[in-house]
């Protein structure tokens, strides 16, 4: 524990491995370490970075991370990639990426926990953030791939959410889900180099206009559109200035802490929902009765509502009876 606070990276890595482990014995120990780190956490700026595969996330994070360490920051790079278990960890965080940053003494690069479910991966990542903060990292970058629900999970754990985009994919917002655009604090068009530069500049104007159609968020921050070339390392400083300006605005108007408090509340509710759901489905009698009730439902002997009520009644009549209380 003291080692983590002193920034010992080997100990930090070991503690993270403990968090990532699915063994019940490790779970208890990991929770103890996290509890001890909590009082020393919370002091970093947490930045989420998303975008479709190939947009240049790892190249950008390498350039951005190196820029920040050169300014004297200590940068931790984490990833949320619930698919990594299926894909073998190839989408995010494979070890050949971010080579320079990974060897930078002021940076710490860690691939996504491959816990399977998004809820599991997200929880572990939040716990890893706590450890990294306790170890003195003052900027935490959380990368996620621009598909599925993982953006929502990352959005709920960061102070600033950055969407990386490409220009030249038509006039539309590239099929990016509206929800993601509403979540982002900035869109940055990457690969603004060579022949692409003028297209990127044009796209920037279009995107900025499109963003103006969204209502102003309560934080008072109007999402920005920037351009950069992660490969040529241009526009990187401007991205940082934008993030910093956002931080100053939100710290000044109280929304920085308010947002974190809301995130904590969200996590509490999420944990309750998840726990209730897990326990319901693990309940021995529920598991036993489920196929029988499904059968009745299939033959229209009961309605869906009645089926659900019966199963819920079984659970609530004896909620403590579980298949595997350790899970
Ligand atoms: P990710 O899948 O989003 O992490 O994308 P990568 O960082 O792996 O980049 C995908 C490809 O785009 C690689 O071949 C990079 O070399 C290339 N790339 C990344 N950033 C830039 C950039 O700023 N300009 C150009 N021209 N290519 C880039």
mmCIF file of C-alpha atoms and ligand atoms in Angstrom:
data_model
loop_
_atom_site.group_PDB
_atom_site.id
_atom_site.type_symbol
_atom_site.label_atom_id
_atom_site.label_comp_id
_atom_site.label_asym_id
_atom_site.label_seq_id
_atom_site.Cartn_x
_atom_site.Cartn_y
_atom_site.Cartn_z
ATOM 1 C CA UNK A 1 0.000 0.000 0.000
ATOM 2 C CA UNK A 2 2.720 2.458 0.947
ATOM 3 C CA UNK A 3 4.556 1.345 -2.173
ATOM 4 C CA UNK A 4 1.608 2.367 -4.335
ATOM 5 C CA UNK A 5 1.456 5.796 -2.713
ATOM 6 C CA UNK A 6 5.156 6.189 -3.412
ATOM 7 C CA UNK A 7 4.465 5.473 -7.051
ATOM 8 C CA UNK A 8 6.112 2.051 -7.173
ATOM 9 C CA UNK A 9 4.995 0.838 -10.588
ATOM 10 C CA UNK A 10 5.673 -2.829 -9.954
ATOM 11 C CA UNK A 11 3.446 -2.761 -6.893
ATOM 12 C CA UNK A 12 0.842 -0.757 -8.779
ATOM 13 C CA UNK A 13 0.849 -3.376 -11.545
ATOM 14 C CA UNK A 14 0.516 -6.170 -9.015
ATOM 15 C CA UNK A 15 -2.393 -4.448 -7.300
ATOM 16 C CA UNK A 16 -4.104 -3.978 -10.660
ATOM 17 C CA UNK A 17 -3.614 -7.650 -11.457
ATOM 18 C CA UNK A 18 -5.342 -8.385 -8.184
ATOM 19 C CA UNK A 19 -8.306 -6.219 -9.183
ATOM 20 C CA UNK A 20 -8.482 -7.897 -12.567
ATOM 21 C CA UNK A 21 -8.407 -11.370 -11.075
ATOM 22 C CA UNK A 22 -11.684 -13.236 -10.900
ATOM 23 C CA UNK A 23 -10.668 -15.365 -7.924
ATOM 24 C CA UNK A 24 -12.825 -14.865 -4.832
ATOM 25 C CA UNK A 25 -9.786 -14.714 -2.528
ATOM 26 C CA UNK A 26 -8.226 -11.956 -4.618
ATOM 27 C CA UNK A 27 -11.454 -10.006 -4.576
ATOM 28 C CA UNK A 28 -11.347 -9.430 -0.812
ATOM 29 C CA UNK A 29 -7.730 -8.391 -0.877
ATOM 30 C CA UNK A 30 -8.242 -6.103 -3.855
ATOM 31 C CA UNK A 31 -11.160 -4.384 -2.114
ATOM 32 C CA UNK A 32 -8.937 -3.736 0.892
ATOM 33 C CA UNK A 33 -6.231 -2.139 -1.242
ATOM 34 C CA UNK A 34 -8.825 -0.003 -3.034
ATOM 35 C CA UNK A 35 -10.365 1.155 0.253
ATOM 36 C CA UNK A 36 -6.972 2.245 1.464
ATOM 37 C CA UNK A 37 -6.258 4.094 -1.755
ATOM 38 C CA UNK A 38 -9.599 5.936 -1.899
ATOM 39 C CA UNK A 39 -8.530 8.765 0.489
ATOM 40 C CA UNK A 40 -5.601 9.501 -1.833
ATOM 41 C CA UNK A 41 -7.620 9.361 -5.029
ATOM 42 C CA UNK A 42 -9.722 11.837 -6.963
ATOM 43 C CA UNK A 43 -6.983 14.298 -7.763
ATOM 44 C CA UNK A 44 -6.493 13.522 -11.402
ATOM 45 C CA UNK A 45 -8.104 14.851 -14.501
ATOM 46 C CA UNK A 46 -9.868 11.947 -16.166
ATOM 47 C CA UNK A 47 -10.210 12.103 -19.911
ATOM 48 C CA UNK A 48 -12.185 9.595 -21.980
ATOM 49 C CA UNK A 49 -11.192 9.049 -25.602
ATOM 50 C CA UNK A 50 -13.374 7.218 -28.084
ATOM 51 C CA UNK A 51 -13.663 6.736 -31.829
ATOM 52 C CA UNK A 52 -14.142 3.994 -34.385
ATOM 53 C CA UNK A 53 -11.318 1.490 -34.910
ATOM 54 C CA UNK A 54 -8.681 2.975 -37.191
ATOM 55 C CA UNK A 55 -9.472 6.611 -36.367
ATOM 56 C CA UNK A 56 -6.079 6.837 -34.667
ATOM 57 C CA UNK A 57 -6.834 6.512 -30.958
ATOM 58 C CA UNK A 58 -3.618 4.822 -29.955
ATOM 59 C CA UNK A 59 -1.525 7.083 -32.183
ATOM 60 C CA UNK A 60 -3.296 10.091 -30.679
ATOM 61 C CA UNK A 61 -2.884 8.860 -27.119
ATOM 62 C CA UNK A 62 0.785 8.266 -27.747
ATOM 63 C CA UNK A 63 1.237 11.847 -29.018
ATOM 64 C CA UNK A 64 -1.049 13.414 -26.422
ATOM 65 C CA UNK A 65 0.439 11.405 -23.564
ATOM 66 C CA UNK A 66 3.986 12.312 -24.566
ATOM 67 C CA UNK A 67 2.978 15.964 -24.826
ATOM 68 C CA UNK A 68 1.557 15.834 -21.301
ATOM 69 C CA UNK A 69 4.530 14.049 -19.743
ATOM 70 C CA UNK A 70 6.777 16.663 -21.360
ATOM 71 C CA UNK A 71 4.743 19.291 -19.510
ATOM 72 C CA UNK A 72 5.554 17.430 -16.295
ATOM 73 C CA UNK A 73 2.352 15.470 -15.887
ATOM 74 C CA UNK A 74 2.170 11.857 -14.849
ATOM 75 C CA UNK A 75 -0.127 10.075 -17.259
ATOM 76 C CA UNK A 76 -1.932 6.752 -16.846
ATOM 77 C CA UNK A 77 -3.546 5.168 -19.896
ATOM 78 C CA UNK A 78 -6.330 2.652 -19.325
ATOM 79 C CA UNK A 79 -8.801 1.048 -21.677
ATOM 80 C CA UNK A 80 -12.344 -0.226 -21.540
ATOM 81 C CA UNK A 81 -12.812 -2.937 -24.109
ATOM 82 C CA UNK A 82 -15.355 -5.541 -23.041
ATOM 83 C CA UNK A 83 -14.786 -7.374 -26.317
ATOM 84 C CA UNK A 84 -11.173 -8.087 -25.486
ATOM 85 C CA UNK A 85 -12.013 -11.455 -24.034
ATOM 86 C CA UNK A 86 -13.572 -12.554 -27.288
ATOM 87 C CA UNK A 87 -11.081 -10.909 -29.610
ATOM 88 C CA UNK A 88 -8.061 -11.842 -27.536
ATOM 89 C CA UNK A 89 -7.365 -8.256 -26.627
ATOM 90 C CA UNK A 90 -6.589 -7.096 -30.111
ATOM 91 C CA UNK A 91 -8.832 -4.071 -30.388
ATOM 92 C CA UNK A 92 -7.378 -2.016 -27.597
ATOM 93 C CA UNK A 93 -4.323 -2.114 -25.494
ATOM 94 C CA UNK A 94 -2.230 -4.713 -27.207
ATOM 95 C CA UNK A 95 1.336 -4.390 -26.193
ATOM 96 C CA UNK A 96 2.838 -3.173 -29.441
ATOM 97 C CA UNK A 97 0.783 -0.014 -29.342
ATOM 98 C CA UNK A 98 1.969 3.195 -27.710
ATOM 99 C CA UNK A 99 5.508 1.924 -27.530
ATOM 100 C CA UNK A 100 7.098 5.263 -26.744
ATOM 101 C CA UNK A 101 4.562 6.182 -24.130
ATOM 102 C CA UNK A 102 4.810 2.765 -22.518
ATOM 103 C CA UNK A 103 8.523 3.285 -21.895
ATOM 104 C CA UNK A 104 8.119 6.875 -20.716
ATOM 105 C CA UNK A 105 8.983 6.938 -16.983
ATOM 106 C CA UNK A 106 6.096 9.344 -16.350
ATOM 107 C CA UNK A 107 3.504 7.247 -18.093
ATOM 108 C CA UNK A 108 1.759 4.011 -17.245
ATOM 109 C CA UNK A 109 -0.037 2.087 -19.973
ATOM 110 C CA UNK A 110 -2.350 -0.743 -19.046
ATOM 111 C CA UNK A 111 -4.556 -2.765 -21.394
ATOM 112 C CA UNK A 112 -8.231 -3.339 -20.725
ATOM 113 C CA UNK A 113 -9.230 -5.856 -18.068
ATOM 114 C CA UNK A 114 -10.698 -8.749 -20.009
ATOM 115 C CA UNK A 115 -13.481 -9.485 -17.586
ATOM 116 C CA UNK A 116 -16.081 -10.228 -20.194
ATOM 117 C CA UNK A 117 -19.163 -8.189 -19.357
ATOM 118 C CA UNK A 118 -19.106 -4.433 -19.807
ATOM 119 C CA UNK A 119 -20.273 -3.912 -16.227
ATOM 120 C CA UNK A 120 -17.373 -5.975 -14.921
ATOM 121 C CA UNK A 121 -14.770 -4.287 -17.108
ATOM 122 C CA UNK A 122 -16.090 -0.820 -16.267
ATOM 123 C CA UNK A 123 -16.061 -1.468 -12.534
ATOM 124 C CA UNK A 124 -12.536 -2.765 -12.634
ATOM 125 C CA UNK A 125 -11.404 0.209 -14.681
ATOM 126 C CA UNK A 126 -12.896 2.616 -12.144
ATOM 127 C CA UNK A 127 -11.059 0.804 -9.385
ATOM 128 C CA UNK A 128 -7.830 0.955 -11.392
ATOM 129 C CA UNK A 129 -8.321 4.718 -11.769
ATOM 130 C CA UNK A 130 -8.396 4.993 -7.966
ATOM 131 C CA UNK A 131 -5.114 3.098 -7.678
ATOM 132 C CA UNK A 132 -3.436 5.154 -10.393
ATOM 133 C CA UNK A 133 -4.509 8.377 -8.713
ATOM 134 C CA UNK A 134 -3.197 7.189 -5.364
ATOM 135 C CA UNK A 135 0.077 6.376 -7.119
ATOM 136 C CA UNK A 136 0.342 10.028 -8.171
ATOM 137 C CA UNK A 137 -0.891 10.005 -11.761
ATOM 138 C CA UNK A 138 -2.527 13.372 -12.309
ATOM 139 C CA UNK A 139 -3.963 12.656 -15.751
ATOM 140 C CA UNK A 140 -5.829 9.460 -16.550
ATOM 141 C CA UNK A 141 -6.711 8.711 -20.167
ATOM 142 C CA UNK A 142 -9.402 6.078 -20.645
ATOM 143 C CA UNK A 143 -9.643 4.726 -24.164
ATOM 144 C CA UNK A 144 -12.651 2.926 -25.526
ATOM 145 C CA UNK A 145 -13.712 1.715 -28.905
ATOM 146 C CA UNK A 146 -16.563 3.518 -30.603
ATOM 147 C CA UNK A 147 -19.033 0.711 -30.693
ATOM 148 C CA UNK A 148 -21.700 -0.536 -28.325
ATOM 149 C CA UNK A 149 -22.350 0.702 -24.839
ATOM 150 C CA UNK A 150 -18.806 1.170 -23.664
ATOM 151 C CA UNK A 151 -18.876 4.930 -24.320
ATOM 152 C CA UNK A 152 -21.663 5.361 -21.809
ATOM 153 C CA UNK A 153 -19.628 3.460 -19.243
ATOM 154 C CA UNK A 154 -16.510 5.534 -19.916
ATOM 155 C CA UNK A 155 -18.494 8.764 -19.985
ATOM 156 C CA UNK A 156 -19.701 7.964 -16.485
ATOM 157 C CA UNK A 157 -16.133 7.781 -15.165
ATOM 158 C CA UNK A 158 -14.401 10.755 -16.788
ATOM 159 C CA UNK A 159 -14.367 14.541 -16.488
ATOM 160 C CA UNK A 160 -13.880 15.194 -20.181
ATOM 161 C CA UNK A 161 -15.040 13.064 -23.078
ATOM 162 C CA UNK A 162 -13.279 13.330 -26.408
ATOM 163 C CA UNK A 163 -14.573 11.860 -29.648
ATOM 164 C CA UNK A 164 -11.986 11.311 -32.359
ATOM 165 C CA UNK A 165 -13.338 11.549 -35.885
ATOM 166 C CA UNK A 166 -12.201 11.390 -39.467
ATOM 167 C CA UNK A 167 -12.942 13.880 -42.198
ATOM 168 C CA UNK A 168 -13.973 13.049 -45.702
ATOM 169 C CA UNK A 169 -16.439 10.357 -44.844
ATOM 170 C CA UNK A 170 -19.267 12.402 -46.296
ATOM 171 C CA UNK A 171 -21.194 15.309 -44.916
ATOM 172 C CA UNK A 172 -22.980 13.327 -42.266
ATOM 173 C CA UNK A 173 -21.680 12.681 -38.788
ATOM 174 C CA UNK A 174 -20.472 9.312 -40.044
ATOM 175 C CA UNK A 175 -23.250 7.309 -38.558
ATOM 176 C CA UNK A 176 -21.946 8.091 -35.096
ATOM 177 C CA UNK A 177 -24.814 7.588 -32.754
ATOM 178 C CA UNK A 178 -26.476 10.772 -31.660
ATOM 179 C CA UNK A 179 -26.106 9.703 -28.039
ATOM 180 C CA UNK A 180 -22.331 9.699 -28.326
ATOM 181 C CA UNK A 181 -22.286 13.158 -29.843
ATOM 182 C CA UNK A 182 -24.448 14.431 -27.012
ATOM 183 C CA UNK A 183 -21.994 12.976 -24.513
ATOM 184 C CA UNK A 184 -18.836 14.466 -25.934
ATOM 185 C CA UNK A 185 -17.140 17.631 -24.743
ATOM 186 C CA UNK A 186 -15.041 17.831 -27.871
ATOM 187 C CA UNK A 187 -14.778 16.261 -31.280
ATOM 188 C CA UNK A 188 -11.333 16.174 -32.751
ATOM 189 C CA UNK A 189 -10.838 15.358 -36.412
ATOM 190 C CA UNK A 190 -7.671 13.313 -36.676
ATOM 191 C CA UNK A 191 -5.462 12.687 -39.717
ATOM 192 C CA UNK A 192 -5.602 16.370 -40.631
ATOM 193 C CA UNK A 193 -2.449 16.077 -42.701
ATOM 194 C CA UNK A 194 -1.406 15.945 -46.362
ATOM 195 C CA UNK A 195 -4.336 16.005 -48.752
ATOM 196 C CA UNK A 196 -6.671 15.539 -45.856
ATOM 197 C CA UNK A 197 -5.917 18.865 -44.201
ATOM 198 C CA UNK A 198 -8.331 21.014 -46.189
ATOM 199 C CA UNK A 199 -11.062 18.400 -45.877
ATOM 200 C CA UNK A 200 -10.517 18.299 -42.147
ATOM 201 C CA UNK A 201 -10.805 22.067 -41.959
ATOM 202 C CA UNK A 202 -14.057 21.970 -43.912
ATOM 203 C CA UNK A 203 -15.407 19.136 -41.783
ATOM 204 C CA UNK A 204 -14.569 21.091 -38.660
ATOM 205 C CA UNK A 205 -16.866 23.917 -39.727
ATOM 206 C CA UNK A 206 -19.639 21.452 -40.548
ATOM 207 C CA UNK A 207 -19.349 19.614 -37.274
ATOM 208 C CA UNK A 208 -19.206 22.826 -35.290
ATOM 209 C CA UNK A 209 -22.405 23.961 -36.983
ATOM 210 C CA UNK A 210 -24.019 20.596 -36.304
ATOM 211 C CA UNK A 211 -23.076 20.791 -32.633
ATOM 212 C CA UNK A 212 -24.756 24.158 -32.321
ATOM 213 C CA UNK A 213 -28.064 22.420 -32.939
ATOM 214 C CA UNK A 214 -27.729 20.581 -29.640
ATOM 215 C CA UNK A 215 -29.021 22.295 -26.502
ATOM 216 C CA UNK A 216 -26.449 23.933 -24.255
ATOM 217 C CA UNK A 217 -25.535 21.544 -21.444
ATOM 218 C CA UNK A 218 -26.043 22.711 -17.844
ATOM 219 C CA UNK A 219 -22.274 22.921 -17.322
ATOM 220 C CA UNK A 220 -22.177 25.924 -19.642
ATOM 221 C CA UNK A 221 -19.560 24.240 -21.828
ATOM 222 C CA UNK A 222 -20.244 24.356 -25.543
ATOM 223 C CA UNK A 223 -18.621 21.291 -27.126
ATOM 224 C CA UNK A 224 -15.753 22.203 -29.419
ATOM 225 C CA UNK A 225 -14.441 20.799 -32.649
ATOM 226 C CA UNK A 226 -10.708 20.608 -33.226
ATOM 227 C CA UNK A 227 -8.381 19.099 -35.796
ATOM 228 C CA UNK A 228 -5.092 17.322 -35.315
ATOM 229 C CA UNK A 229 -2.624 14.977 -36.862
ATOM 230 C CA UNK A 230 -1.596 12.409 -34.317
ATOM 231 C CA UNK A 231 1.170 11.188 -36.613
ATOM 232 C CA UNK A 232 2.659 14.646 -37.229
ATOM 233 C CA UNK A 233 1.862 15.734 -33.676
ATOM 234 C CA UNK A 234 0.078 18.878 -34.822
ATOM 235 C CA UNK A 235 -2.942 20.270 -33.039
ATOM 236 C CA UNK A 236 -2.115 18.279 -29.909
ATOM 237 C CA UNK A 237 -1.396 21.358 -27.828
ATOM 238 C CA UNK A 238 -4.734 22.861 -28.889
ATOM 239 C CA UNK A 239 -6.536 19.756 -27.684
ATOM 240 C CA UNK A 240 -4.890 20.083 -24.300
ATOM 241 C CA UNK A 241 -5.738 23.799 -24.115
ATOM 242 C CA UNK A 242 -9.337 22.923 -24.799
ATOM 243 C CA UNK A 243 -9.412 20.272 -22.063
ATOM 244 C CA UNK A 244 -7.755 22.672 -19.656
ATOM 245 C CA UNK A 245 -10.219 25.440 -20.457
ATOM 246 C CA UNK A 246 -13.077 23.034 -19.820
ATOM 247 C CA UNK A 247 -11.580 22.095 -16.478
ATOM 248 C CA UNK A 248 -11.175 25.732 -15.438
ATOM 249 C CA UNK A 249 -14.735 26.584 -16.427
ATOM 250 C CA UNK A 250 -16.258 23.632 -14.589
ATOM 251 C CA UNK A 251 -14.088 24.037 -11.509
ATOM 252 C CA UNK A 252 -15.061 27.700 -11.441
ATOM 253 C CA UNK A 253 -18.808 27.158 -11.730
ATOM 254 C CA UNK A 254 -18.996 24.124 -9.434
ATOM 255 C CA UNK A 255 -19.944 21.668 -12.159
ATOM 256 C CA UNK A 256 -16.693 19.722 -11.934
ATOM 257 C CA UNK A 257 -17.472 18.351 -8.495
ATOM 258 C CA UNK A 258 -21.177 18.187 -9.231
ATOM 259 C CA UNK A 259 -20.489 15.955 -12.211
ATOM 260 C CA UNK A 260 -18.316 13.655 -10.127
ATOM 261 C CA UNK A 261 -20.995 13.471 -7.446
ATOM 262 C CA UNK A 262 -23.569 12.583 -10.113
ATOM 263 C CA UNK A 263 -21.260 9.916 -11.454
ATOM 264 C CA UNK A 264 -20.964 8.407 -8.006
ATOM 265 C CA UNK A 265 -24.703 8.359 -7.612
ATOM 266 C CA UNK A 266 -25.043 6.756 -11.036
ATOM 267 C CA UNK A 267 -22.549 4.073 -10.026
ATOM 268 C CA UNK A 268 -24.358 3.406 -6.789
ATOM 269 C CA UNK A 269 -27.636 2.859 -8.629
ATOM 270 C CA UNK A 270 -25.899 0.821 -11.277
ATOM 271 C CA UNK A 271 -24.364 -1.410 -8.610
ATOM 272 C CA UNK A 272 -27.738 -1.902 -6.963
ATOM 273 C CA UNK A 273 -29.344 -2.797 -10.288
ATOM 274 C CA UNK A 274 -26.583 -5.189 -11.187
ATOM 275 C CA UNK A 275 -26.544 -6.874 -7.788
ATOM 276 C CA UNK A 276 -30.302 -7.341 -7.737
ATOM 277 C CA UNK A 277 -30.296 -8.771 -11.230
ATOM 278 C CA UNK A 278 -27.385 -11.111 -10.521
ATOM 279 C CA UNK A 279 -28.907 -12.378 -7.317
ATOM 280 C CA UNK A 280 -32.269 -12.947 -8.889
ATOM 281 C CA UNK A 281 -30.838 -15.081 -11.673
ATOM 282 C CA UNK A 282 -28.557 -17.003 -9.299
ATOM 283 C CA UNK A 283 -31.422 -17.867 -6.961
ATOM 284 C CA UNK A 284 -31.738 -21.663 -6.883
ATOM 285 C CA UNK A 285 -35.519 -21.832 -6.930
ATOM 286 C CA UNK A 286 -35.818 -19.165 -9.585
ATOM 287 C CA UNK A 287 -33.431 -21.185 -11.734
ATOM 288 C CA UNK A 288 -35.516 -24.286 -11.099
ATOM 289 C CA UNK A 289 -38.866 -22.691 -11.852
ATOM 290 C CA UNK A 290 -37.795 -20.554 -14.781
ATOM 291 C CA UNK A 291 -38.060 -23.295 -17.472
ATOM 292 C CA UNK A 292 -41.422 -24.464 -16.122
ATOM 293 C CA UNK A 293 -42.859 -20.979 -16.129
ATOM 294 C CA UNK A 294 -41.403 -20.350 -19.574
ATOM 295 C CA UNK A 295 -43.184 -23.474 -20.727
ATOM 296 C CA UNK A 296 -46.516 -22.196 -19.392
ATOM 297 C CA UNK A 297 -45.852 -18.893 -21.109
ATOM 298 C CA UNK A 298 -45.045 -20.544 -24.429
ATOM 299 C CA UNK A 299 -48.377 -22.379 -24.314
ATOM 300 C CA UNK A 300 -50.187 -19.184 -23.414
ATOM 301 C CA UNK A 301 -51.304 -20.617 -20.076
ATOM 302 C CA UNK A 302 -50.208 -17.434 -18.351
ATOM 303 C CA UNK A 303 -49.330 -13.917 -19.434
ATOM 304 C CA UNK A 304 -45.796 -12.495 -19.435
ATOM 305 C CA UNK A 305 -46.765 -10.310 -16.544
ATOM 306 C CA UNK A 306 -47.986 -13.261 -14.506
ATOM 307 C CA UNK A 307 -44.858 -15.231 -15.367
ATOM 308 C CA UNK A 308 -42.638 -12.404 -14.200
ATOM 309 C CA UNK A 309 -44.680 -11.952 -11.025
ATOM 310 C CA UNK A 310 -44.428 -15.616 -10.147
ATOM 311 C CA UNK A 311 -40.672 -15.649 -10.526
ATOM 312 C CA UNK A 312 -40.259 -12.402 -8.632
ATOM 313 C CA UNK A 313 -42.499 -13.719 -5.851
ATOM 314 C CA UNK A 314 -40.339 -16.822 -5.601
ATOM 315 C CA UNK A 315 -37.267 -14.651 -5.261
ATOM 316 C CA UNK A 316 -38.691 -12.179 -2.769
ATOM 317 C CA UNK A 317 -40.226 -14.861 -0.567
ATOM 318 C CA UNK A 318 -36.698 -16.019 0.250
ATOM 319 C CA UNK A 319 -34.086 -13.721 -1.287
ATOM 320 C CA UNK A 320 -31.265 -15.265 0.706
ATOM 321 C CA UNK A 321 -31.528 -18.634 -0.944
ATOM 322 C CA UNK A 322 -28.862 -18.589 -3.587
ATOM 323 C CA UNK A 323 -27.005 -20.987 -5.792
ATOM 324 C CA UNK A 324 -23.612 -19.467 -5.206
ATOM 325 C CA UNK A 325 -23.445 -16.696 -2.616
ATOM 326 C CA UNK A 326 -19.780 -16.058 -3.428
ATOM 327 C CA UNK A 327 -20.555 -14.724 -6.888
HETATM 328 P P1 LIG B 1 -7.089 3.081 -33.443
HETATM 329 O O1 LIG B 1 -7.607 1.805 -33.963
HETATM 330 O O2 LIG B 1 -8.166 4.114 -33.334
HETATM 331 O O3 LIG B 1 -6.288 2.965 -32.171
HETATM 332 O O4 LIG B 1 -6.093 3.664 -34.564
HETATM 333 P P2 LIG B 1 -4.505 3.598 -34.666
HETATM 334 O O5 LIG B 1 -3.869 4.604 -33.780
HETATM 335 O O6 LIG B 1 -4.045 2.212 -34.550
HETATM 336 O O7 LIG B 1 -4.301 4.133 -36.151
HETATM 337 C C1 LIG B 1 -4.855 3.487 -37.270
HETATM 338 C C2 LIG B 1 -4.057 3.833 -38.515
HETATM 339 O O8 LIG B 1 -4.155 5.220 -38.796
HETATM 340 C C3 LIG B 1 -2.563 3.551 -38.349
HETATM 341 O O9 LIG B 1 -2.070 3.036 -39.566
HETATM 342 C C4 LIG B 1 -1.966 4.904 -38.053
HETATM 343 O O10 LIG B 1 -0.631 4.986 -38.490
HETATM 344 C C5 LIG B 1 -2.870 5.824 -38.849
HETATM 345 N N1 LIG B 1 -2.920 7.167 -38.258
HETATM 346 C C6 LIG B 1 -3.158 7.467 -36.950
HETATM 347 N N2 LIG B 1 -3.134 8.803 -36.765
HETATM 348 C C7 LIG B 1 -2.875 9.357 -37.963
HETATM 349 C C8 LIG B 1 -2.722 10.710 -38.420
HETATM 350 O O11 LIG B 1 -2.790 11.691 -37.685
HETATM 351 N N3 LIG B 1 -2.489 10.887 -39.748
HETATM 352 C C9 LIG B 1 -2.400 9.837 -40.610
HETATM 353 N N4 LIG B 1 -2.179 10.129 -41.892
HETATM 354 N N5 LIG B 1 -2.529 8.570 -40.222
HETATM 355 C C10 LIG B 1 -2.755 8.316 -38.929
#
